[in-house]
Short mmCIF file of C-alpha atoms in Angstrom, two decimals:
data_model
loop_
_atom_site.label_atom_id
_atom_site.label_comp_id
_atom_site.label_asym_id
_atom_site.label_seq_id
_atom_site.Cartn_x
_atom_site.Cartn_y
_atom_site.Cartn_z
CA UNK A 1 15.42 5.29 2.55
CA UNK A 2 15.92 8.95 4.92
CA UNK A 3 12.24 9.75 3.45
CA UNK A 4 10.91 6.12 5.19
CA UNK A 5 12.49 7.32 8.83
CA UNK A 6 11.25 11.28 8.37
CA UNK A 7 7.49 9.77 7.98
CA UNK A 8 8.55 7.60 11.31
CA UNK A 9 9.38 10.02 13.50
CA UNK A 10 7.19 13.14 12.07
CA UNK A 11 4.26 9.84 12.56
CA UNK A 12 5.46 9.80 16.10
CA UNK A 13 6.18 13.80 16.47
CA UNK A 14 3.20 14.81 15.40
CA UNK A 15 0.86 13.18 17.32
CA UNK A 16 2.07 14.43 20.26
CA UNK A 17 1.91 18.14 18.57
CA UNK A 18 -2.09 17.83 18.27
CA UNK A 19 -2.76 16.77 21.36
CA UNK A 20 -0.76 19.34 23.00
CA UNK A 21 -2.44 21.53 21.09
CA UNK A 22 -5.41 21.02 20.94
CA UNK A 23 -6.05 23.72 24.15
CA UNK A 24 -3.95 26.48 22.12
CA UNK A 25 -5.85 29.01 21.85
CA UNK A 26 -5.91 30.89 17.75
CA UNK A 27 -5.86 34.29 17.47
CA UNK A 28 -4.36 35.78 14.50
CA UNK A 29 -6.71 37.45 12.04
CA UNK A 30 -7.95 35.61 9.32
CA UNK A 31 -10.25 35.59 6.58
CA UNK A 32 -14.14 35.01 7.20
CA UNK A 33 -14.13 32.82 4.90
CA UNK A 34 -11.69 30.49 5.16
CA UNK A 35 -12.44 30.87 9.38
CA UNK A 36 -14.57 28.09 9.28
CA UNK A 37 -12.90 25.77 7.38
CA UNK A 38 -12.50 22.26 8.86
CA UNK A 39 -8.93 20.19 7.28
CA UNK A 40 -9.07 16.46 6.76
CA UNK A 41 -6.40 16.94 9.95
CA UNK A 42 -9.88 17.66 11.78
CA UNK A 43 -8.40 21.27 12.20
CA UNK A 44 -9.54 24.39 11.05
CA UNK A 45 -7.04 26.39 9.02
CA UNK A 46 -6.82 29.05 11.92
CA UNK A 47 -5.31 26.65 14.04
CA UNK A 48 -3.35 25.95 11.02
CA UNK A 49 -1.62 28.99 10.59
CA UNK A 50 -1.76 29.64 14.41
CA UNK A 51 1.15 26.71 14.58
CA UNK A 52 3.01 28.32 11.64
CA UNK A 53 3.50 31.94 12.90
CA UNK A 54 4.83 29.86 16.93
CA UNK A 55 7.15 27.41 14.75
CA UNK A 56 8.51 30.73 13.10
CA UNK A 57 8.35 32.79 17.09
CA UNK A 58 11.69 29.51 17.50
CA UNK A 59 13.79 31.46 14.87
CA UNK A 60 15.97 34.35 16.26
CA UNK A 61 19.19 35.50 15.43
CA UNK A 62 20.67 33.84 17.90
CA UNK A 63 19.37 30.61 17.80
CA UNK A 64 18.23 29.77 13.98
CA UNK A 65 15.75 26.67 14.37
CA UNK A 66 15.56 26.91 10.22
CA UNK A 67 16.40 29.00 7.85
CA UNK A 68 13.28 29.67 5.48
CA UNK A 69 10.16 28.68 4.17
CA UNK A 70 6.93 28.76 2.64
CA UNK A 71 3.62 27.35 2.60
CA UNK A 72 0.68 27.23 1.37
CA UNK A 73 -3.59 26.23 1.64
CA UNK A 74 -5.92 26.11 -1.23
CA UNK A 75 -8.78 24.04 -1.59
CA UNK A 76 -10.52 23.86 -4.82
CA UNK A 77 -10.04 27.64 -6.81
CA UNK A 78 -9.86 29.15 -3.09
CA UNK A 79 -6.13 29.96 -1.31
CA UNK A 80 -7.31 29.45 2.08
CA UNK A 81 -3.71 30.01 3.19
CA UNK A 82 -0.60 31.61 2.31
CA UNK A 83 2.77 31.64 4.69
CA UNK A 84 5.76 33.41 4.66
CA UNK A 85 8.64 32.38 6.92
CA UNK A 86 12.21 32.94 7.73
CA UNK A 87 14.86 34.66 5.23
CA UNK A 88 16.08 33.48 2.26
CA UNK A 89 19.60 35.27 2.79
CA UNK A 90 20.40 35.77 5.77
CA UNK A 91 23.41 37.56 5.93
CA UNK A 92 21.16 40.54 4.04
CA UNK A 93 18.09 39.98 6.05
CA UNK A 94 15.80 39.03 2.93
CA UNK A 95 12.92 37.42 3.79
CA UNK A 96 10.79 34.72 2.11
CA UNK A 97 7.93 36.47 -0.34
CA UNK A 98 5.80 35.65 -2.74
CA UNK A 99 8.34 36.14 -5.05
CA UNK A 100 11.36 34.15 -4.05
CA UNK A 101 11.46 31.38 -6.33
CA UNK A 102 12.66 28.07 -4.86
CA UNK A 103 13.48 24.75 -6.86
CA UNK A 104 10.61 22.10 -7.14
CA UNK A 105 12.90 18.79 -7.63
CA UNK A 106 11.43 15.82 -8.75
CA UNK A 107 8.03 17.40 -8.52
CA UNK A 108 9.15 18.65 -12.39
CA UNK A 109 8.67 14.63 -12.99
CA UNK A 110 4.84 15.40 -12.91
CA UNK A 111 4.82 17.24 -15.75
CA UNK A 112 6.24 14.28 -17.54
CA UNK A 113 3.73 12.45 -16.32
CA UNK A 114 0.81 15.16 -17.32
CA UNK A 115 2.68 15.10 -20.68
CA UNK A 116 2.18 11.66 -21.38
CA UNK A 117 -1.45 11.78 -20.80
CA UNK A 118 -2.08 14.52 -22.71
CA UNK A 119 -0.65 12.24 -25.69
CA UNK A 120 -2.70 9.40 -24.94
CA UNK A 121 -5.37 11.30 -25.08
CA UNK A 122 -4.66 12.20 -28.27
CA UNK A 123 -4.12 9.09 -29.72
CA UNK A 124 0.00 10.13 -29.85
CA UNK A 125 1.52 8.23 -27.26
CA UNK A 126 0.80 4.12 -25.98
CA UNK A 127 1.79 3.32 -22.89
CA UNK A 128 2.14 0.02 -23.10
CA UNK A 129 3.91 0.01 -26.03
CA UNK A 130 7.69 -0.24 -25.57
CA UNK A 131 9.43 3.65 -25.62
CA UNK A 132 11.95 2.67 -27.98
CA UNK A 133 9.51 2.13 -31.15
CA UNK A 134 9.36 6.54 -30.01
CA UNK A 135 13.04 6.82 -29.20
CA UNK A 136 16.21 6.53 -32.22
CA UNK A 137 17.47 3.20 -33.30
CA UNK A 138 19.53 1.59 -31.11
CA UNK A 139 18.94 4.97 -27.85
CA UNK A 140 20.04 2.24 -25.14
CA UNK A 141 23.31 0.66 -25.18
CA UNK A 142 22.77 -1.19 -21.23
CA UNK A 143 19.91 -3.31 -21.65
CA UNK A 144 20.10 -6.45 -19.85
CA UNK A 145 16.69 -7.81 -20.60
CA UNK A 146 14.81 -8.23 -24.11
CA UNK A 147 11.50 -7.14 -22.51
CA UNK A 148 9.66 -4.32 -23.23
CA UNK A 149 10.08 -1.18 -21.22
CA UNK A 150 7.10 0.81 -21.55
CA UNK A 151 5.51 4.74 -20.51
CA UNK A 152 4.03 2.73 -17.54
CA UNK A 153 7.67 1.21 -16.51
CA UNK A 154 8.58 4.84 -16.38
CA UNK A 155 5.58 5.88 -14.68
CA UNK A 156 5.50 3.30 -12.38
CA UNK A 157 9.73 3.02 -11.79
CA UNK A 158 10.17 -0.39 -12.76
CA UNK A 159 12.07 0.02 -15.85
CA UNK A 160 14.90 -1.93 -14.19
CA UNK A 161 18.02 0.60 -14.40
CA UNK A 162 20.27 1.27 -11.38
CA UNK A 163 21.22 4.18 -9.66
CA UNK A 164 23.11 6.32 -12.68
CA UNK A 165 27.32 6.03 -11.22
CA UNK A 166 27.57 9.09 -13.74
CA UNK A 167 27.18 12.66 -12.13
CA UNK A 168 23.86 14.47 -12.42
CA UNK A 169 24.79 17.58 -12.04
CA UNK A 170 26.33 20.04 -13.48
CA UNK A 171 27.74 23.18 -12.38
CA UNK A 172 28.83 24.72 -15.46
CA UNK A 173 25.86 25.65 -17.84
CA UNK A 174 27.50 25.34 -20.95
CA UNK A 175 28.34 21.81 -20.18
CA UNK A 176 24.53 21.01 -20.19
CA UNK A 177 24.29 18.32 -23.64
CA UNK A 178 20.79 18.31 -25.64
CA UNK A 179 18.51 15.93 -23.62
CA UNK A 180 18.77 13.42 -26.30
CA UNK A 181 22.62 12.80 -26.10
CA UNK A 182 22.86 14.12 -22.47
CA UNK A 183 20.57 10.48 -21.49
CA UNK A 184 22.98 8.04 -23.70
CA UNK A 185 26.36 9.78 -21.64
CA UNK A 186 24.61 8.45 -18.49
CA UNK A 187 23.16 5.94 -18.99
CA UNK A 188 22.52 2.95 -15.93
CA UNK A 189 22.99 -0.24 -16.17
CA UNK A 190 19.91 -2.39 -16.07
CA UNK A 191 19.60 -4.55 -13.14
CA UNK A 192 16.27 -6.16 -13.32
CA UNK A 193 13.65 -7.08 -15.78
CA UNK A 194 11.07 -4.34 -16.61
CA UNK A 195 8.09 -5.19 -14.19
CA UNK A 196 9.91 -6.71 -12.05
CA UNK A 197 11.51 -4.20 -8.65
CA UNK A 198 10.45 -1.18 -8.06
CA UNK A 199 13.45 1.66 -7.89
CA UNK A 200 12.71 4.98 -8.70
CA UNK A 201 14.52 6.81 -10.87
CA UNK A 202 15.50 9.67 -12.14
CA UNK A 203 16.80 8.57 -15.40
CA UNK A 204 14.11 6.91 -15.89
CA UNK A 205 11.99 9.99 -15.95
CA UNK A 206 14.20 11.92 -18.04
CA UNK A 207 13.80 9.54 -20.56
CA UNK A 208 9.84 9.66 -20.37
CA UNK A 209 10.45 13.56 -21.24
CA UNK A 210 13.11 12.24 -24.27
CA UNK A 211 9.95 10.53 -25.11
CA UNK A 212 7.96 13.02 -25.06
CA UNK A 213 9.82 15.12 -27.05
CA UNK A 214 9.84 12.30 -30.11
CA UNK A 215 6.52 11.67 -30.22
CA UNK A 216 5.08 15.76 -30.04
CA UNK A 217 8.39 17.09 -32.33
CA UNK A 218 9.13 19.51 -29.88
CA UNK A 219 11.23 20.62 -27.52
CA UNK A 220 10.67 18.81 -24.44
CA UNK A 221 10.82 22.43 -22.14
CA UNK A 222 8.68 24.21 -25.29
CA UNK A 223 5.84 21.19 -24.64
CA UNK A 224 5.67 21.83 -21.22
CA UNK A 225 5.04 25.95 -21.72
CA UNK A 226 2.75 25.91 -24.45
CA UNK A 227 0.46 22.41 -22.40
CA UNK A 228 1.23 22.98 -18.93
CA UNK A 229 1.91 26.86 -17.92
CA UNK A 230 0.75 28.88 -20.61
CA UNK A 231 -3.14 26.93 -20.13
CA UNK A 232 -2.34 27.72 -15.68
CA UNK A 233 -0.95 30.65 -16.42
CA UNK A 234 2.04 30.00 -14.77
CA UNK A 235 4.46 32.93 -15.38
CA UNK A 236 7.17 32.16 -12.86
CA UNK A 237 8.47 29.07 -13.09
CA UNK A 238 11.54 27.61 -14.90
CA UNK A 239 11.83 23.78 -17.19
CA UNK A 240 15.01 24.59 -18.54
CA UNK A 241 17.85 23.07 -16.66
CA UNK A 242 19.69 26.92 -16.76
CA UNK A 243 15.92 28.66 -16.27
CA UNK A 244 17.01 30.41 -19.16
CA UNK A 245 13.24 29.52 -20.80
CA UNK A 246 12.06 32.41 -18.39
CA UNK A 247 13.87 35.57 -17.35
CA UNK A 248 12.62 36.92 -14.06
CA UNK A 249 12.94 32.99 -12.46
CA UNK A 250 16.71 33.21 -13.70
CA UNK A 251 17.38 36.47 -12.34
CA UNK A 252 14.89 35.80 -9.11
CA UNK A 253 16.94 32.33 -8.28
CA UNK A 254 20.59 33.82 -8.61
CA UNK A 255 19.01 35.51 -5.27
CA UNK A 256 18.30 32.62 -3.69
CA UNK A 257 20.49 30.91 -1.44
CA UNK A 258 20.86 26.99 0.47
CA UNK A 259 20.99 26.97 3.84
CA UNK A 260 22.56 23.79 6.65
CA UNK A 261 21.14 24.41 9.89
CA UNK A 262 23.86 23.82 12.77
CA UNK A 263 21.58 22.07 15.87
CA UNK A 264 24.99 21.86 17.60
CA UNK A 265 25.38 26.23 17.06
CA UNK A 266 21.74 26.15 16.92
CA UNK A 267 23.72 28.30 13.28
CA UNK A 268 23.07 28.87 9.67
CA UNK A 269 24.95 27.18 7.45
CA UNK A 270 26.23 29.25 4.47
CA UNK A 271 25.69 27.21 1.09
CA UNK A 272 25.75 30.15 -1.41
CA UNK A 273 23.61 30.04 -3.66
CA UNK A 274 24.30 26.33 -4.50
CA UNK A 275 23.45 26.67 -8.20
CA UNK A 276 23.83 23.78 -9.86
CA UNK A 277 21.92 22.22 -13.34
CA UNK A 278 19.69 18.88 -13.64
CA UNK A 279 21.26 17.13 -16.54
CA UNK A 280 18.33 15.16 -17.20
CA UNK A 281 16.43 17.96 -16.60
CA UNK A 282 12.98 16.78 -16.61
CA UNK A 283 13.68 14.99 -13.74
CA UNK A 284 14.12 17.51 -11.05
CA UNK A 285 14.84 21.07 -12.94
CA UNK A 286 11.63 22.82 -12.71
CA UNK A 287 11.64 25.67 -10.37
CA UNK A 288 9.16 28.81 -9.26
CA UNK A 289 7.36 30.86 -6.69
CA UNK A 290 4.99 29.34 -3.51
CA UNK A 291 1.74 30.67 -6.07
CA UNK A 292 2.64 29.09 -8.98
CA UNK A 293 2.80 25.47 -7.56
CA UNK A 294 -0.51 26.04 -5.95
CA UNK A 295 -2.17 26.56 -9.23
CA UNK A 296 -0.51 23.90 -10.87
CA UNK A 297 -1.74 21.46 -7.81
CA UNK A 298 -5.06 22.99 -7.64
CA UNK A 299 -5.23 21.95 -11.39
CA UNK A 300 -5.44 18.01 -10.32
CA UNK A 301 -8.40 19.11 -8.02
CA UNK A 302 -10.74 20.69 -10.56
CA UNK A 303 -13.09 18.66 -11.39
CA UNK A 304 -12.83 20.82 -14.89
CA UNK A 305 -9.08 19.14 -15.31
CA UNK A 306 -7.96 22.58 -16.65
CA UNK A 307 -4.72 20.33 -18.77
CA UNK A 308 -6.94 17.58 -20.60
CA UNK A 309 -9.74 17.46 -22.97
CA UNK A 310 -11.64 15.07 -21.11
CA UNK A 311 -12.12 15.10 -17.45
CA UNK A 312 -12.06 10.86 -17.52
CA UNK A 313 -8.14 11.63 -18.37
CA UNK A 314 -6.94 13.07 -14.48
CA UNK A 315 -9.20 10.61 -13.03
CA UNK A 316 -7.07 8.01 -15.06
CA UNK A 317 -4.02 9.71 -13.99
CA UNK A 318 -5.54 9.38 -9.90
CA UNK A 319 -5.94 5.46 -10.25
CA UNK A 320 -4.09 2.95 -9.06
CA UNK A 321 -1.34 1.41 -11.12
CA UNK A 322 0.67 -0.03 -9.11
CA UNK A 323 -0.66 -1.56 -5.47
CA UNK A 324 0.71 -2.64 -2.38
CA UNK A 325 0.56 -6.55 -1.68
CA UNK A 326 -2.43 -8.24 -3.50
CA UNK A 327 -4.66 -5.13 -1.68
CA UNK A 328 -6.24 -2.98 -3.54
CA UNK A 329 -4.33 0.40 -1.81
CA UNK A 330 -2.22 2.13 -4.30
CA UNK A 331 1.22 3.11 -4.48
CA UNK A 332 1.28 4.70 -7.77
CA UNK A 333 -1.19 6.62 -9.83
CA UNK A 334 0.45 7.24 -13.11
CA UNK A 335 3.21 8.84 -11.75
CA UNK A 336 1.81 10.26 -8.64
CA UNK A 337 2.88 9.22 -5.10
CA UNK A 338 -0.24 8.24 -3.42
CA UNK A 339 0.07 7.82 0.84
CA UNK A 340 -2.06 7.49 3.71
CA UNK A 341 -2.73 9.79 6.47
CA UNK A 342 -6.64 10.70 7.75
CA UNK A 343 -7.38 10.20 4.10
CA UNK A 344 -5.95 9.38 1.62
CA UNK A 345 -3.45 11.95 -1.26
CA UNK A 346 -1.93 11.83 -4.35
CA UNK A 347 0.90 13.84 -4.78
CA UNK A 348 5.26 14.75 -5.59
CA UNK A 349 7.95 15.70 -3.49
CA UNK A 350 11.14 16.52 -4.51
CA UNK A 351 15.12 17.41 -3.04
CA UNK A 352 17.86 19.01 -5.00
CA UNK A 353 21.11 20.13 -2.97
CA UNK A 354 19.57 23.61 -2.87
CA UNK A 355 16.31 22.96 -0.76
CA UNK A 356 13.50 20.57 -0.61
CA UNK A 357 9.16 21.26 -1.86
CA UNK A 358 6.36 19.09 -1.55
CA UNK A 359 3.37 18.71 -3.25
CA UNK A 360 0.00 16.71 -1.81
CA UNK A 361 -3.62 17.16 -2.52
CA UNK A 362 -7.06 15.27 -1.15
CA UNK A 363 -9.34 15.17 -4.63
CA UNK A 364 -12.53 14.62 -2.09
CA UNK A 365 -11.86 18.33 0.08
CA UNK A 366 -10.30 19.30 -2.77
CA UNK A 367 -7.38 20.54 -0.01
CA UNK A 368 -4.38 20.86 -0.76
CA UNK A 369 -0.55 21.83 0.38
CA UNK A 370 2.21 23.28 -0.90
CA UNK A 371 5.77 23.57 1.09
CA UNK A 372 8.99 25.00 0.06
CA UNK A 373 12.37 25.62 1.45
CA UNK A 374 15.77 26.13 0.76
CA UNK A 375 17.48 23.62 3.10
CA UNK A 376 18.82 20.21 1.90
CA UNK A 377 18.30 18.42 4.90
CA UNK A 378 14.71 19.02 5.67
CA UNK A 379 13.29 21.28 7.97
CA UNK A 380 10.36 21.80 10.60
CA UNK A 381 7.68 22.91 7.67
CA UNK A 382 8.81 20.48 5.46
CA UNK A 383 7.62 17.34 8.35
CA UNK A 384 4.71 17.97 9.56
CA UNK A 385 3.02 20.27 7.90
CA UNK A 386 1.09 17.21 5.81
CA UNK A 387 1.00 15.73 8.91
CA UNK A 388 -1.04 19.32 10.08
CA UNK A 389 -3.11 19.41 7.20
CA UNK A 390 -4.04 15.99 6.36
CA UNK A 391 -3.92 13.84 10.05
CA UNK A 392 -2.47 10.15 10.91
CA UNK A 393 -3.36 7.62 9.55
CA UNK A 394 -5.90 5.83 12.16
CA UNK A 395 -3.77 2.53 12.87
CA UNK A 396 -7.92 0.56 12.95
CA UNK A 397 -8.14 1.94 9.27
CA UNK A 398 -6.95 -1.22 7.73
CA UNK A 399 -6.65 -3.54 10.77
CA UNK A 400 -8.36 -6.96 10.71
CA UNK A 401 -10.68 -7.83 12.94
CA UNK A 402 -9.97 -9.64 15.77
CA UNK A 403 -7.10 -9.73 17.76
CA UNK A 404 -3.72 -8.88 15.23
CA UNK A 405 -1.48 -11.42 14.36
CA UNK A 406 2.10 -9.91 14.73
CA UNK A 407 5.03 -9.94 12.70
CA UNK A 408 8.35 -10.46 12.49
CA UNK A 409 11.43 -9.69 9.89
CA UNK A 410 14.58 -10.47 11.55
CA UNK A 411 16.54 -10.01 7.70
CA UNK A 412 18.75 -6.76 7.10
CA UNK A 413 17.84 -5.04 4.21
CA UNK A 414 18.67 -3.45 0.88
CA UNK A 415 17.37 -0.21 -1.15
CA UNK A 416 16.44 -1.48 -3.99
CA UNK A 417 17.49 2.61 -5.12
CA UNK A 418 21.37 1.86 -5.52
CA UNK A 419 23.86 0.50 -7.69
CA UNK A 420 24.53 -3.31 -7.60
CA UNK A 421 26.79 -3.28 -10.83
CA UNK A 422 29.85 -1.67 -11.48
CA UNK A 423 33.12 0.28 -9.24
CA UNK A 424 29.98 1.07 -6.97
CA UNK A 425 28.35 -1.29 -5.77
CA UNK A 426 29.68 -1.85 -2.39
CA UNK A 427 27.22 1.48 -1.85
CA UNK A 428 24.44 -0.06 -1.22
CA UNK A 429 25.93 -2.18 2.05
CA UNK A 430 26.80 0.97 4.01
CA UNK A 431 22.81 1.80 4.28
CA UNK A 432 21.66 -1.92 4.97
CA UNK A 433 18.08 -1.30 7.38
CA UNK A 434 16.10 -3.58 9.89
CA UNK A 435 13.15 -2.64 10.88
CA UNK A 436 13.17 -4.32 14.80
CA UNK A 437 12.80 -1.17 16.15
CA UNK A 438 10.79 0.93 14.44
CA UNK A 439 7.64 0.38 15.96
CA UNK A 440 4.95 -2.83 16.54
CA UNK A 441 4.57 -4.50 13.12
CA UNK A 442 1.11 -6.41 12.43
CA UNK A 443 0.19 -8.60 8.91
CA UNK A 444 -3.55 -6.95 8.58
CA UNK A 445 -3.30 -9.59 5.22
CA UNK A 446 -3.23 -9.36 1.43
CA UNK A 447 0.53 -9.86 2.01
CA UNK A 448 0.11 -6.06 3.64
CA UNK A 449 1.85 -5.00 6.88
CA UNK A 450 1.89 -1.79 9.11
CA UNK A 451 3.97 -0.30 11.76
CA UNK A 452 2.01 0.99 14.24
CA UNK A 453 2.46 3.76 16.49
CA UNK A 454 0.21 5.08 18.93
CA UNK A 455 -1.03 7.75 16.84
CA UNK A 456 -1.21 6.53 13.60
CA UNK A 457 0.64 3.44 11.35
CA UNK A 458 2.72 2.67 7.87
CA UNK A 459 1.66 0.84 5.46
CA UNK A 460 4.04 -1.50 3.49
CA UNK A 461 3.55 -4.98 1.07
CA UNK A 462 5.29 -8.05 0.55
CA UNK A 463 6.03 -9.31 -2.83
CA UNK A 464 6.11 -13.06 -3.56
CA UNK A 465 10.19 -13.07 -3.51
CA UNK A 466 9.86 -11.34 0.30
CA UNK A 467 10.67 -8.20 -0.98
CA UNK A 468 9.03 -4.91 1.48
CA UNK A 469 7.15 -2.75 -1.07
CA UNK A 470 7.42 0.97 0.21
CA UNK A 471 7.14 4.40 -1.51
CA UNK A 472 9.13 4.46 -4.42
CA UNK A 473 11.09 1.80 -3.57
CA UNK A 474 11.83 -1.74 -2.22
CA UNK A 475 13.59 -3.40 0.70
CA UNK A 476 15.56 -5.85 -0.54
CA UNK A 477 16.31 -9.03 2.53
CA UNK A 478 19.94 -10.19 2.45
CA UNK A 479 20.75 -13.19 4.92
CA UNK A 480 24.19 -12.31 4.60
CA UNK A 481 24.46 -8.77 4.98
CA UNK A 482 26.60 -8.99 8.37
CA UNK A 483 29.02 -11.03 6.74
CA UNK A 484 29.22 -9.11 3.39
CA UNK A 485 29.23 -5.77 5.48
CA UNK A 486 32.71 -8.01 7.50
CA UNK A 487 34.58 -8.82 4.48
CA UNK A 488 33.71 -5.44 2.69
CA UNK A 489 35.27 -3.65 6.06
CA UNK A 490 38.33 -6.09 6.58
CA UNK A 491 39.12 -5.28 2.59
CA UNK A 492 38.48 -1.62 3.45
CA UNK A 493 41.29 -1.60 6.35
CA UNK A 494 43.41 -4.51 4.48
CA UNK A 495 43.76 -1.68 1.75
CA UNK A 496 44.19 1.22 4.18
CA UNK A 497 47.19 -0.81 5.69
CA UNK A 498 48.27 -2.26 1.42
CA UNK A 499 48.92 1.62 1.01
CA UNK A 500 50.39 2.56 4.65
CA UNK A 501 52.95 -0.49 3.60
CA UNK A 502 53.71 0.63 0.29
CA UNK A 503 54.84 4.18 0.96
CA UNK A 504 57.17 2.96 4.00
CA UNK A 505 57.97 0.20 1.56
CA UNK A 506 58.67 3.66 -1.00
CA UNK A 507 60.61 5.15 1.31
CA UNK A 508 63.04 2.38 2.53
CA UNK A 509 64.07 1.98 -0.91
CA UNK A 510 64.15 6.03 -1.41
CA UNK A 511 66.36 5.58 1.74
CA UNK A 512 68.78 2.96 0.51
CA UNK A 513 67.44 0.41 3.38
#
């Protein structure tokens, strides 16, 4: 849900930035070969560079605007811009540079999906076959439905699992279990039938990584090195949760620090190295440099499809597998997310306790953007650079002809990506939302709606069960949300009062009163 609000805020603010910066001349020196390249946003690369560097000037020792950010733009095989801003160790004044390694978070999942498509291409993996046929017998212990769980379900995040209530981050590397054992140890409840509800799932992606192991007969980490990293020459990327598969990355990561920016004091609060290990590691452990992430992203806009035997496989990878409403607007493409800016882009973002990452690209113009930061709560570079590079979705792009029909959604909604069974089933009720106040909502047909702002819009899809589709999850209506929230509040108050009364009773007994 955080991502939804960030995107709405960014849409509004970026429109103002673009308008206010039209008259600002770009003065930074640039290679002549890239100076005239126009980005999908309609802005030249030199303007983009100017915005990056002007924002960096806001960062001073007295007023911290951000910790660090590294930004890369490419067009096809050509890197057209790189920027390194801020410091990866503020206390020791170590600046971000080409040797800085950042955690890529959920971008790691795309390595699983690429691996799956490679094995599909070789005829070793059926995307529509129940993955239990590839896994050891009796692998899952908490399934509620008999329907098959396919690789396509795992790619679309609709296998039905809720969030796991068991921790997936480890501070002690010696506690990291082998992938199969770990997945059985943290298996969450299956609360929806497969294909029924989209709910982003780290567990599901990690299961897909284990399927890669079982089908290929290779350790997942070894498979990715041999079939993705080595063919692309990505020498500064680690796959293993402890980064032990790349000694250089392992040492560089220990030098990196994570920060939270306090906007009350304009200071950076150090979180030290924040070195935690992702136990379901195919879902989020990849760590590496900006250059390697750009190399990886560039492969997806390369017509030669270097990661596949046939370019048709890459084309299939970016074909829609899940759509908004009844439209042909893709939400997911074999595990890669699709987003609507001035152009349609594909990619994935990621977040860990250490920081955030983003990788998006436009296969038509072959322009892509990569951003890495060492702050877990985002910063300017993470939120706004996608809009500066790819522009805003035109509010009229999907508008219906004639007078648009206004739509209202009065219900409160719960987020599908949460826990609905077990001791933490109260959690969804702590984050219920309403769409009122987010903007003007229009019905544009095919069970599609758009939240309009002055400069842009955002697409929502409505399913037959009245759930609303947003990127990577659904909003589930709950007509009795406020009643349930009030009952829960009363329950908590009574629990606190009861605990207090029990304490008083204990003291009275001790005093023989």
